[in-house]
Every structure is written in C-alpha cells, then in structure tokens.
Coordinates of C-alpha atoms in Angstrom, one line a residue:
Chain N
M78 CA -59.9 27.7 132.4
I79 CA -63.4 26.1 132.9
P80 CA -66.1 28.7 133.3
L81 CA -68.8 27.9 135.9
P82 CA -71.4 30.7 135.3
L83 CA -74.0 29.1 137.5
I84 CA -72.1 29.3 140.8
D85 CA -71.2 32.6 142.4
G86 CA -67.6 33.3 143.5
R87 CA -68.2 33.1 147.3
T88 CA -70.0 29.7 147.1
L89 CA -67.3 28.3 144.8
A90 CA -64.6 29.4 147.2
R91 CA -66.3 27.5 150.0
V92 CA -66.6 24.4 147.8
I93 CA -62.9 24.6 147.0
T94 CA -62.0 24.9 150.6
Y95 CA -64.0 21.8 151.4
L96 CA -62.5 19.9 148.5
N97 CA -58.9 20.9 149.4
K98 CA -59.4 19.4 152.9
H99 CA -61.1 16.3 151.7
T100 CA -58.5 15.5 149.1
E101 CA -55.6 15.9 151.5
D102 CA -53.4 12.8 151.5
D103 CA -52.8 12.7 155.2
A104 CA -56.2 13.8 156.5
S105 CA -57.9 11.1 158.6
D106 CA -61.7 10.5 158.5
E107 CA -61.8 12.0 162.0
A108 CA -60.0 15.1 160.9
K109 CA -62.3 15.5 158.0
R110 CA -65.4 15.1 160.2
K111 CA -64.0 17.7 162.6
F112 CA -63.3 20.0 159.7
D113 CA -66.8 19.7 158.3
E114 CA -68.2 20.4 161.7
E115 CA -66.2 23.6 162.1
F116 CA -66.5 24.7 158.5
L117 CA -70.3 24.4 158.3
Y118 CA -71.0 25.5 161.8
G119 CA -73.1 28.6 162.0
M120 CA -73.7 28.9 158.2
E121 CA -77.0 30.4 157.4
V122 CA -79.5 28.2 155.7
G123 CA -79.5 30.4 152.6
V124 CA -75.7 30.0 152.3
L125 CA -76.0 26.2 152.9
Y126 CA -78.6 26.0 150.2
D127 CA -76.3 27.7 147.7
A128 CA -73.6 25.2 148.7
A129 CA -76.1 22.4 148.2
L130 CA -76.9 23.5 144.7
A131 CA -73.2 23.8 143.9
A132 CA -72.4 20.4 145.4
N133 CA -75.3 18.8 143.5
Y134 CA -74.2 20.4 140.2
L135 CA -70.6 19.5 140.7
D136 CA -71.6 16.0 142.0
I137 CA -69.7 16.2 145.3
G138 CA -71.7 13.7 147.3
G139 CA -70.0 14.1 150.7
L140 CA -70.5 17.8 150.8
F141 CA -74.1 17.6 149.5
H142 CA -75.1 15.1 152.1
E143 CA -73.6 17.1 155.0
V144 CA -75.1 20.3 153.8
C145 CA -78.6 18.8 153.3
Q146 CA -78.6 17.5 156.9
R147 CA -77.9 21.0 158.2
I148 CA -80.5 22.6 155.9
A149 CA -83.1 20.2 157.3
D150 CA -82.0 21.0 160.9
G151 CA -82.2 24.7 160.2
M152 CA -85.7 24.5 158.7
M153 CA -87.3 23.0 161.7
N154 CA -90.2 25.0 163.2
K155 CA -89.9 27.9 160.7
S156 CA -92.7 29.9 159.2
V157 CA -93.9 29.7 155.6
E158 CA -92.6 33.3 155.0
W159 CA -89.2 32.3 156.4
V160 CA -89.0 29.4 153.9
R161 CA -90.0 31.6 151.0
K162 CA -87.5 34.3 151.9
T163 CA -84.6 31.9 152.6
F164 CA -84.9 29.8 149.5
H165 CA -86.0 32.7 147.3
I166 CA -89.3 31.1 146.5
E167 CA -92.2 32.9 145.0
S168 CA -95.6 31.6 145.8
E169 CA -97.8 31.3 142.7
F170 CA -100.9 30.4 144.7
T171 CA -104.0 32.5 144.0
S172 CA -105.5 34.1 147.1
E173 CA -108.3 31.4 147.1
E174 CA -105.7 28.6 146.9
E175 CA -103.7 30.3 149.6
V176 CA -106.7 30.2 152.0
Q177 CA -107.7 26.7 151.1
I178 CA -104.1 25.3 151.5
K179 CA -103.6 27.1 154.8
K180 CA -106.8 25.5 156.1
E181 CA -105.7 22.0 154.8
Y182 CA -102.4 22.3 156.6
A183 CA -103.6 24.3 159.6
W184 CA -102.5 21.3 161.8
A185 CA -98.9 22.3 161.1
W186 CA -99.4 24.9 163.8
E187 CA -102.4 23.8 165.7
G188 CA -102.4 20.9 168.2
V189 CA -104.6 19.5 170.9
D190 CA -102.7 21.3 173.6
S191 CA -105.0 23.2 175.9
N192 CA -102.1 25.3 177.2
A193 CA -100.1 26.9 174.5
D194 CA -96.2 27.0 174.6
Chain Q
M78 CA -79.0 24.1 138.5
Q79 CA -82.0 22.8 140.4
I80 CA -82.2 19.9 142.9
S81 CA -84.6 17.4 141.6
D82 CA -87.8 16.6 143.4
E83 CA -86.7 13.1 144.4
V84 CA -83.4 14.3 145.8
L85 CA -85.0 17.2 147.6
A86 CA -87.6 14.9 149.2
L87 CA -85.0 12.2 150.1
K88 CA -82.1 14.4 151.3
I89 CA -83.9 17.3 153.0
L90 CA -87.7 17.0 153.4
S91 CA -87.6 13.4 154.8
R92 CA -85.6 14.7 157.8
L93 CA -88.3 17.2 158.8
T94 CA -91.1 16.5 161.4
P95 CA -94.7 15.9 160.2
R96 CA -95.7 19.4 161.2
D97 CA -92.8 20.9 159.3
I98 CA -93.8 19.1 156.2
A99 CA -97.4 20.4 156.6
S100 CA -95.9 23.9 156.9
V101 CA -93.6 23.5 153.9
G102 CA -96.6 22.3 151.9
S103 CA -98.0 25.8 152.1
V104 CA -95.0 27.5 150.6
C105 CA -95.4 27.0 146.9
R106 CA -97.0 24.8 144.3
R107 CA -93.9 22.6 143.8
L108 CA -93.6 21.9 147.5
Y109 CA -97.4 21.4 147.9
E110 CA -97.3 18.7 145.2
L111 CA -94.3 17.1 146.9
T112 CA -96.2 16.9 150.2
K113 CA -98.8 14.8 148.4
N114 CA -96.3 12.1 147.9
E115 CA -96.9 9.0 150.1
D116 CA -93.3 7.9 149.8
L117 CA -92.1 11.1 151.3
W118 CA -94.6 10.8 154.2
R119 CA -93.5 7.3 154.8
M120 CA -89.8 8.4 155.1
V121 CA -90.9 11.3 157.4
C122 CA -92.9 8.9 159.6
Q123 CA -90.0 6.5 159.8
N124 CA -87.5 9.2 160.7
A125 CA -89.9 10.7 163.3
W126 CA -91.2 7.5 165.0
G127 CA -88.5 4.9 164.2
S128 CA -88.6 1.9 161.9
E129 CA -90.1 -0.4 164.5
T130 CA -93.2 1.7 164.9
T131 CA -93.6 2.3 161.1
R132 CA -93.1 -1.4 160.5
V133 CA -95.9 -2.3 163.0
L134 CA -98.2 0.4 161.6
E135 CA -97.8 -1.0 158.1
T136 CA -99.3 -4.3 159.3
V137 CA -102.4 -2.7 160.8
P138 CA -105.4 -3.2 158.6
G139 CA -106.9 0.2 157.7
A140 CA -103.6 1.9 157.9
K141 CA -103.1 1.5 154.1
R142 CA -106.5 3.0 153.5
L143 CA -105.6 6.1 155.5
G144 CA -102.1 6.5 153.9
W145 CA -99.0 7.7 155.5
G146 CA -99.8 11.4 155.1
R147 CA -103.1 11.1 157.0
L148 CA -101.5 8.7 159.6
A149 CA -98.8 11.3 160.2
R150 CA -101.4 14.0 160.7
E151 CA -103.6 11.9 163.0
L152 CA -100.8 10.6 165.1
T153 CA -99.3 14.0 165.5
T154 CA -102.4 15.9 166.3
L155 CA -104.3 13.0 168.0
E156 CA -107.4 14.7 166.5
A157 CA -109.1 11.4 165.8
A158 CA -108.8 10.3 169.5
A159 CA -112.2 9.5 170.9
W160 CA -113.4 7.1 173.6
R161 CA -114.9 3.8 172.2
K162 CA -116.0 0.6 173.9
L163 CA -114.5 -2.7 172.8
T164 CA -115.2 -6.2 173.9
V165 CA -112.5 -8.9 174.2
G166 CA -113.5 -12.5 174.8
G167 CA -111.8 -15.5 176.4
A168 CA -110.2 -16.0 179.8
V169 CA -106.9 -16.5 181.5
E170 CA -106.4 -19.3 184.0
P171 CA -105.7 -18.9 186.8
S172 CA -107.6 -15.7 186.7
R173 CA -105.6 -12.9 188.1
C174 CA -105.6 -9.2 188.7
N175 CA -103.1 -6.4 189.2
F176 CA -100.7 -8.2 186.8
S177 CA -99.0 -6.1 184.2
A178 CA -99.4 -6.9 180.5
C179 CA -97.6 -5.4 177.6
A180 CA -97.0 -6.0 174.0
V181 CA -93.8 -7.8 172.9
G182 CA -94.0 -7.5 169.1
N183 CA -97.2 -9.2 168.3
R184 CA -97.3 -11.2 171.6
V185 CA -98.9 -10.1 174.8
V186 CA -96.9 -10.9 177.8
L187 CA -98.4 -11.3 181.3
F188 CA -96.2 -11.3 184.4
G189 CA -96.9 -12.0 188.1
G190 CA -100.1 -10.7 189.8
E191 CA -102.4 -12.0 192.5
G192 CA -105.0 -14.7 192.3
V193 CA -108.5 -13.3 192.6
N194 CA -112.0 -14.6 193.3
M195 CA -114.0 -11.5 192.4
Q196 CA -115.8 -11.0 189.1
P197 CA -113.3 -9.5 186.7
M198 CA -114.6 -6.7 184.4
N199 CA -114.6 -8.0 180.9
D200 CA -114.8 -4.9 178.8
T201 CA -111.9 -3.0 177.4
F202 CA -111.9 0.7 176.4
C203 CA -109.9 2.0 173.6
V204 CA -108.8 5.4 172.4
G205 CA -107.6 6.0 168.9
P206 CA -108.7 5.9 165.3
E207 CA -110.5 2.6 164.5
L208 CA -107.7 0.6 163.0
H209 CA -107.7 -2.9 164.4
K210 CA -110.9 -3.7 166.4
S211 CA -111.1 -7.1 164.5
R212 CA -107.6 -8.1 165.7
M213 CA -108.3 -7.7 169.4
A214 CA -111.6 -9.5 169.0
T215 CA -110.0 -12.7 167.7
C216 CA -107.6 -12.9 170.7
Q217 CA -108.5 -15.8 173.0
S218 CA -107.6 -14.2 176.2
E219 CA -108.9 -11.5 178.4
L220 CA -106.8 -8.6 179.6
S221 CA -108.8 -7.5 182.6
A222 CA -108.3 -7.0 186.2
S223 CA -110.3 -6.3 189.3
W224 CA -109.6 -5.8 193.0
A225 CA -106.8 -7.6 194.7
L226 CA -107.7 -10.2 197.3
G227 CA -104.3 -11.8 197.8
Q228 CA -104.0 -15.5 197.2
G229 CA -100.3 -15.6 196.9
L230 CA -98.0 -13.6 194.7
L231 CA -96.7 -15.0 191.4
N232 CA -93.6 -14.5 189.3
D233 CA -94.4 -16.7 186.3
V234 CA -94.4 -15.4 182.8
F235 CA -97.1 -16.2 180.2
V236 CA -97.0 -15.3 176.5
L237 CA -99.8 -14.9 174.1
D238 CA -99.0 -14.9 170.4
L239 CA -101.7 -12.8 168.6
D240 CA -100.3 -13.9 165.2
A241 CA -101.0 -17.6 165.9
K242 CA -104.0 -19.2 164.3
H243 CA -105.6 -19.8 167.7
P244 CA -103.9 -17.6 170.1
T245 CA -103.5 -19.2 173.5
W246 CA -101.5 -18.4 176.7
R247 CA -98.2 -20.3 177.0
E248 CA -96.0 -20.3 180.1
I249 CA -92.4 -19.3 179.7
S250 CA -89.8 -21.1 181.8
S251 CA -87.0 -18.6 182.7
L252 CA -84.0 -18.7 185.0
A253 CA -83.3 -16.6 188.0
P254 CA -86.7 -14.9 188.2
P255 CA -86.9 -11.8 190.4
L256 CA -88.8 -11.8 193.7
P257 CA -92.5 -12.6 193.2
R258 CA -94.5 -9.4 193.4
S259 CA -97.7 -7.7 192.4
W260 CA -98.6 -4.1 191.5
H261 CA -95.3 -3.8 189.7
S262 CA -94.8 -2.2 186.3
S263 CA -93.5 -3.6 183.1
C264 CA -92.8 -2.7 179.5
T265 CA -91.2 -4.2 176.4
L266 CA -88.0 -3.2 174.6
D267 CA -87.2 -3.9 170.9
G268 CA -90.2 -6.2 170.8
T269 CA -88.3 -9.0 172.6
K270 CA -87.2 -7.8 176.0
L271 CA -89.5 -7.6 179.1
I272 CA -88.6 -5.1 181.7
V273 CA -90.1 -5.4 185.2
S274 CA -89.7 -2.8 188.0
G275 CA -90.7 -2.3 191.5
G276 CA -94.0 -3.5 193.0
C277 CA -94.8 -5.1 196.3
A278 CA -93.3 -8.3 197.6
D279 CA -94.9 -11.0 199.6
S280 CA -93.6 -9.5 202.8
G281 CA -95.3 -6.2 202.0
V282 CA -92.0 -4.6 201.3
L283 CA -91.9 -2.1 198.4
L284 CA -89.4 -2.9 195.8
S285 CA -87.3 -0.6 193.6
D286 CA -85.3 -3.1 191.5
T287 CA -85.4 -3.3 187.7
F288 CA -85.1 -6.6 185.9
L289 CA -84.8 -7.5 182.2
L290 CA -85.8 -10.7 180.5
D291 CA -84.8 -11.4 176.9
L292 CA -87.6 -13.4 175.3
S293 CA -85.7 -13.9 172.1
M294 CA -83.2 -16.2 173.8
E295 CA -83.6 -20.0 173.8
K296 CA -83.5 -20.1 177.5
P297 CA -84.4 -16.7 178.8
I298 CA -82.6 -15.6 181.9
W299 CA -83.6 -12.7 184.2
R300 CA -80.9 -10.1 184.7
E301 CA -81.1 -7.3 187.2
I302 CA -80.1 -3.8 185.9
P303 CA -77.5 -2.6 188.4
V304 CA -77.9 1.1 189.3
A305 CA -76.2 3.4 191.8
W306 CA -79.4 5.2 192.7
T307 CA -83.1 4.3 192.3
P308 CA -86.2 6.4 192.6
P309 CA -88.1 5.7 195.9
S310 CA -89.6 2.2 195.8
R311 CA -93.2 2.0 194.7
L312 CA -96.1 0.0 193.5
G313 CA -98.9 0.7 191.0
H314 CA -96.6 2.8 188.8
T315 CA -96.1 2.5 185.1
L316 CA -93.1 1.9 182.8
S317 CA -93.3 3.1 179.2
V318 CA -90.8 2.8 176.4
Y319 CA -90.0 5.8 174.2
G320 CA -87.3 6.8 171.7
G321 CA -86.3 3.2 171.0
R322 CA -84.5 2.1 174.2
K323 CA -85.5 4.6 176.8
I324 CA -88.0 3.9 179.6
L325 CA -90.1 6.3 181.6
M326 CA -91.4 5.6 185.1
F327 CA -94.5 7.5 186.3
G328 CA -96.5 7.7 189.5
G329 CA -97.4 4.9 191.8
L330 CA -97.6 4.7 195.5
A331 CA -94.1 5.6 196.6
K332 CA -92.2 5.0 199.8
S333 CA -91.3 8.2 201.8
G334 CA -89.7 7.2 205.0
P335 CA -92.2 5.0 207.0
L336 CA -95.1 6.4 204.9
R337 CA -96.4 5.9 201.3
F338 CA -97.7 8.6 199.1
R339 CA -99.3 8.8 195.7
S340 CA -96.7 10.2 193.3
S341 CA -96.7 12.0 190.0
D342 CA -93.0 11.9 189.6
V343 CA -91.4 11.1 186.3
F344 CA -88.0 9.2 186.0
T345 CA -86.3 8.0 182.9
M346 CA -83.5 5.6 182.0
D347 CA -81.7 5.1 178.7
L348 CA -81.0 1.4 178.3
S349 CA -78.8 2.0 175.3
E350 CA -76.1 3.4 177.6
E351 CA -73.2 1.3 178.9
E352 CA -74.3 1.9 182.5
P353 CA -78.0 2.9 182.5
C354 CA -79.0 5.1 185.3
W355 CA -82.3 6.6 186.6
R356 CA -82.7 10.3 186.0
C357 CA -85.3 12.8 187.3
V358 CA -87.3 14.6 184.7
T359 CA -87.4 18.1 186.0
G360 CA -89.0 21.2 184.7
S361 CA -90.8 22.6 187.7
G362 CA -87.7 24.1 189.1
M363 CA -88.0 22.2 192.4
P364 CA -84.6 20.7 193.3
G365 CA -84.5 16.9 193.4
A366 CA -88.1 16.6 192.3
G367 CA -89.1 14.3 189.5
N368 CA -91.8 16.7 188.4
P369 CA -91.9 18.1 184.8
G370 CA -93.5 21.5 184.3
G371 CA -97.0 22.3 183.0
I372 CA -100.3 21.0 184.5
A373 CA -99.1 17.8 186.1
P374 CA -101.6 14.9 186.5
P375 CA -102.8 14.6 190.1
P376 CA -100.6 12.0 191.9
R377 CA -101.9 8.4 191.3
L378 CA -101.3 4.7 191.3
D379 CA -102.7 1.9 189.1
H380 CA -103.1 4.2 186.1
V381 CA -102.2 3.5 182.5
A382 CA -99.4 5.1 180.6
V383 CA -99.1 4.4 176.8
S384 CA -96.3 5.4 174.4
L385 CA -97.4 7.2 171.4
P386 CA -95.4 7.4 168.2
G387 CA -92.9 10.2 168.4
G388 CA -91.9 9.5 172.0
R389 CA -94.9 11.0 173.8
I390 CA -96.4 9.4 176.9
L391 CA -100.2 9.4 177.5
V392 CA -101.4 9.0 181.0
F393 CA -104.9 8.0 182.0
G394 CA -106.9 6.9 185.0
G395 CA -105.7 5.3 188.2
S396 CA -106.6 5.8 191.8
V397 CA -106.2 9.5 192.3
A398 CA -106.1 11.3 195.6
G399 CA -108.9 13.7 196.5
L400 CA -111.6 14.8 194.2
H401 CA -109.6 14.9 191.0
S402 CA -111.0 13.3 188.0
A403 CA -109.1 10.2 186.9
S404 CA -110.5 10.2 183.4
Q405 CA -108.6 13.2 182.2
L406 CA -105.9 12.4 179.7
Y407 CA -102.4 13.8 180.2
I408 CA -99.6 13.9 177.7
L409 CA -95.8 14.3 178.2
D410 CA -93.0 14.5 175.7
P411 CA -89.8 13.5 177.6
T412 CA -87.7 14.3 174.6
E413 CA -88.5 18.0 174.9
E414 CA -85.8 20.3 176.3
K415 CA -88.1 21.2 179.2
P416 CA -90.7 18.3 179.3
T417 CA -94.1 19.8 180.1
W418 CA -97.3 18.1 181.0
R419 CA -100.3 18.9 178.8
I420 CA -104.0 18.0 178.9
L421 CA -105.5 16.1 176.0
N422 CA -109.2 17.0 175.3
V423 CA -110.9 14.0 173.8
P424 CA -114.6 13.8 172.8
G425 CA -116.8 10.8 173.8
R426 CA -117.5 9.3 177.2
P427 CA -114.5 7.9 179.0
P428 CA -114.8 4.7 181.1
R429 CA -116.6 5.0 184.4
F430 CA -114.0 2.8 186.3
A431 CA -110.5 3.8 185.5
W432 CA -108.3 1.8 187.9
G433 CA -107.2 -1.7 188.8
H434 CA -106.9 -2.6 185.1
S435 CA -104.1 -3.1 182.6
T436 CA -103.9 -2.2 179.0
C437 CA -101.3 -2.1 176.3
V438 CA -100.8 -1.0 172.8
V439 CA -100.6 -4.2 170.7
E440 CA -100.5 -2.5 167.3
G441 CA -101.3 0.9 166.1
P442 CA -102.6 3.8 168.2
E443 CA -105.2 2.0 170.3
L444 CA -105.2 2.2 174.0

C-alpha cells in the first residue's frame, strides 16, 4: 500500500477513473477523447484544479494538459474575488497595495466603449 | 504539491485573454509577480492575436521598448489611439485613384483603379501609438487618391516591397485576371494572397464576385471563389481580414433592384472552410439584414476598415448620407456571440477629408 496523503479520496478516485480508461488495451484515441470530454464536462473549476494538482504531482501529462485547458476556459471573465475563492487564495496585499494594483490593472475591466455591455 | 510558476504560466495563464491576465494580477502577490513576466505576456498575445500578428509586431521598432505587457494593454484598450498627421513621399505612375491597397506581409499591393488628372492629396493620417513613422517615410511611393474622372479601368497588379533597400513599384503578371474594375475592395490573407471583391465594371455594372490571387506562386493565377449566394453587388465597400482566414465585408453603395443605396451591412466569409460561403452578421433582430446590433455607423461608401489585433474591425470615414459625421470611429468584433457596433472616442483632430482615399496597416497598429 502506497499512502498519498496530499490527495483527497474523491480527487484520487477521479484520477483512477481517468487512468483506467487511458490504459485500456482496446481503447482508441477517439474513444479516449470522447471519454475525456464526457468525464470532465461540467466539472467545477475548483474540482478541476484539485485534479490538476494531483495530475501534476503524479506526473500524468495527458490529464494535466486537458484539465489545465478547461481551467483556463473556466477562468475567463471572472472577478478577482471569484479567483480567490475558487483557488483558495489569500491576498496578502496591504490596503494601500490593493488600491494601487487595482488602479494599475483597472484596464482589465474598463475599455473605450461608450456604450457598456 | 504546488504547480510551479513556469507551468502555471505556460499551461493555464497563457490561455487567458489580456484583460483576464490584468484581472488575475490583482489576486495575490504571486500572481501579480507572474503578470510582470514578459514571456507570459508574449504567449498571451500570441494566443489572443495569432502568431502572424505577433511576428509582425516583433519587427516593429519601438515595440521592444514598450514590451509585450504594455502592447497587450494598448492594443486591447486602444487608449493610446490619437489622430496624428504623417507625410509619405514619392509617386505612383500612372497616377491613379479609387484603387485599393493593402498589405501583403511587408509588401503593399495595388490593384486596378482609374486614371486621374486631378491633384492627389499627398498627406496620410494615422491612428495608433507612434511605432513606425520612420518606416512609412522611407517608402518611395504614395498611397493617396482623389476624385474619379474615368480614363479607363484597370486590372493590373503592382507590388511594393517595403523591405527592399529602395522600395519601388513592380508590376505582377498574372493569369486569368478578373474583370477590370474600380471602387472594388481587397484584402490580403496569410500575407501572400490577395482577395478582390465587387466594384464597378467598365459597363457600369456593379459586381459581386470574389477572386483570389496567390502571390507566393511562381506564376500567380486568379481564381474565382464559387459561392451559392452573394451579398447584393456593390462598390466602395471594404474587405477586412480577421481571425486568420476570415474576411468581413462592410458598407459600400449596394444594388437594390434598379437603385443603389449606401449600406452599413456586414457580411463574413470563412476561407478556411471547404466551401466558403457569405454569411450575414445579424444582431439587430431584423430578418435577412446584415446589421449587427449596437450603434451602427451611418451607411457609407469609400470608407476605411482596418483589422485590429484580436479580430476587431475599425471603421472610419467615407461618403456618408445626410449630415452624419464621417470622422467618428466605429469598432466591431465579429467574433462575439452577438456582434455589436461600438463608438471609439479618440482625442486629437481627425482628418478634414475622409473619403476617396485608401489606407492599410503595413505593420503594427497604425491606420
């Protein structure tokens, strides 16, 4: 028995499901692609991120690549607060730094549109 | 059990849009530091605008000084856009007007047009951060136009190589050229293919055909793009390339039964498809209309439409019906789910005369 204390049970179960499919003798590339699509469909970014960490730790390149792509897609157009909450990030900025950085990167949300969306 | 900075940047962050990176940079110290990395910004720009655009931007003097992070910001927000006057010297023989000119890689290609005997305007206006004024100034030819006086229509092709030591116009012999015409539109694909569409033939008939010429071939041959349906034939419209191999047709004086009206319709075609076809860009809810939503530019012909990095199209000038101002800048992103026209507010004084001319983006974000 090999203990993996850093990966929680649910994430590990998902990784094993993935590996079982991808190591099947008679599974075609097309079948594997279809499986990935269905398997990862609708997974929340937080769950995908746990899978990414596990895949990175266990060095499972294919899964890591697929999951990263979906994380990027899921991150588009999200707020700073959403990112912090989803990836469990604590901001260590002081309140002055927070203000200064928000000003520096204000263009993330502002544009030259005279009519807002 | 962390993902390293390099892997995080390469596998996840590089896939985000410039605005998302700016947003992510406000999350925490680690991400803020990552968004200071020029390599990350280069990957982001490449994914957002394509490798052709980033390759060209790399060669623009001044771009290195700005850096990819700043370039991403300026080309996303267009905050540095301002009107500026630029002078280009030299002349094209025979002097012509109402031709269409566009960039093919580093070469400027001229097609068709009418002979003229009026004084051509010899100043050129540009919009954009000051990146390559010196490049345009060394070009030995003039991109200018004035009123049409009809001395016979042409269908010859000239090429100007801006990379050559002494850039000069050179005629290209090509097989099976399309009908001679003027007031047509053209654009370039992949830096090597010239696309010509519509315009007015000698007989006065409005055309709606679309032809392609591959300038990378030894002996270039014109090829008509067969389509089941074409937008109403027109002259004085524009063709712009976006998203790699897609083209967008805008405006012009379009045929409507026995009449001709100024149009503000938008049509697109994806040339990477097996059988490319014209599509209406809708958004206004009007059936069959080619009108995207938002504040549409007043219908016009003889305007300028330029492709910006990221697939947006910028429209300016032209002969506009009624009392509408032609110097207002309009922007459209055809890649949006519901493409919507927006107005771009730019400081500085726009050109007084905004029609009968032709411009192109040779490199970088200058108009």
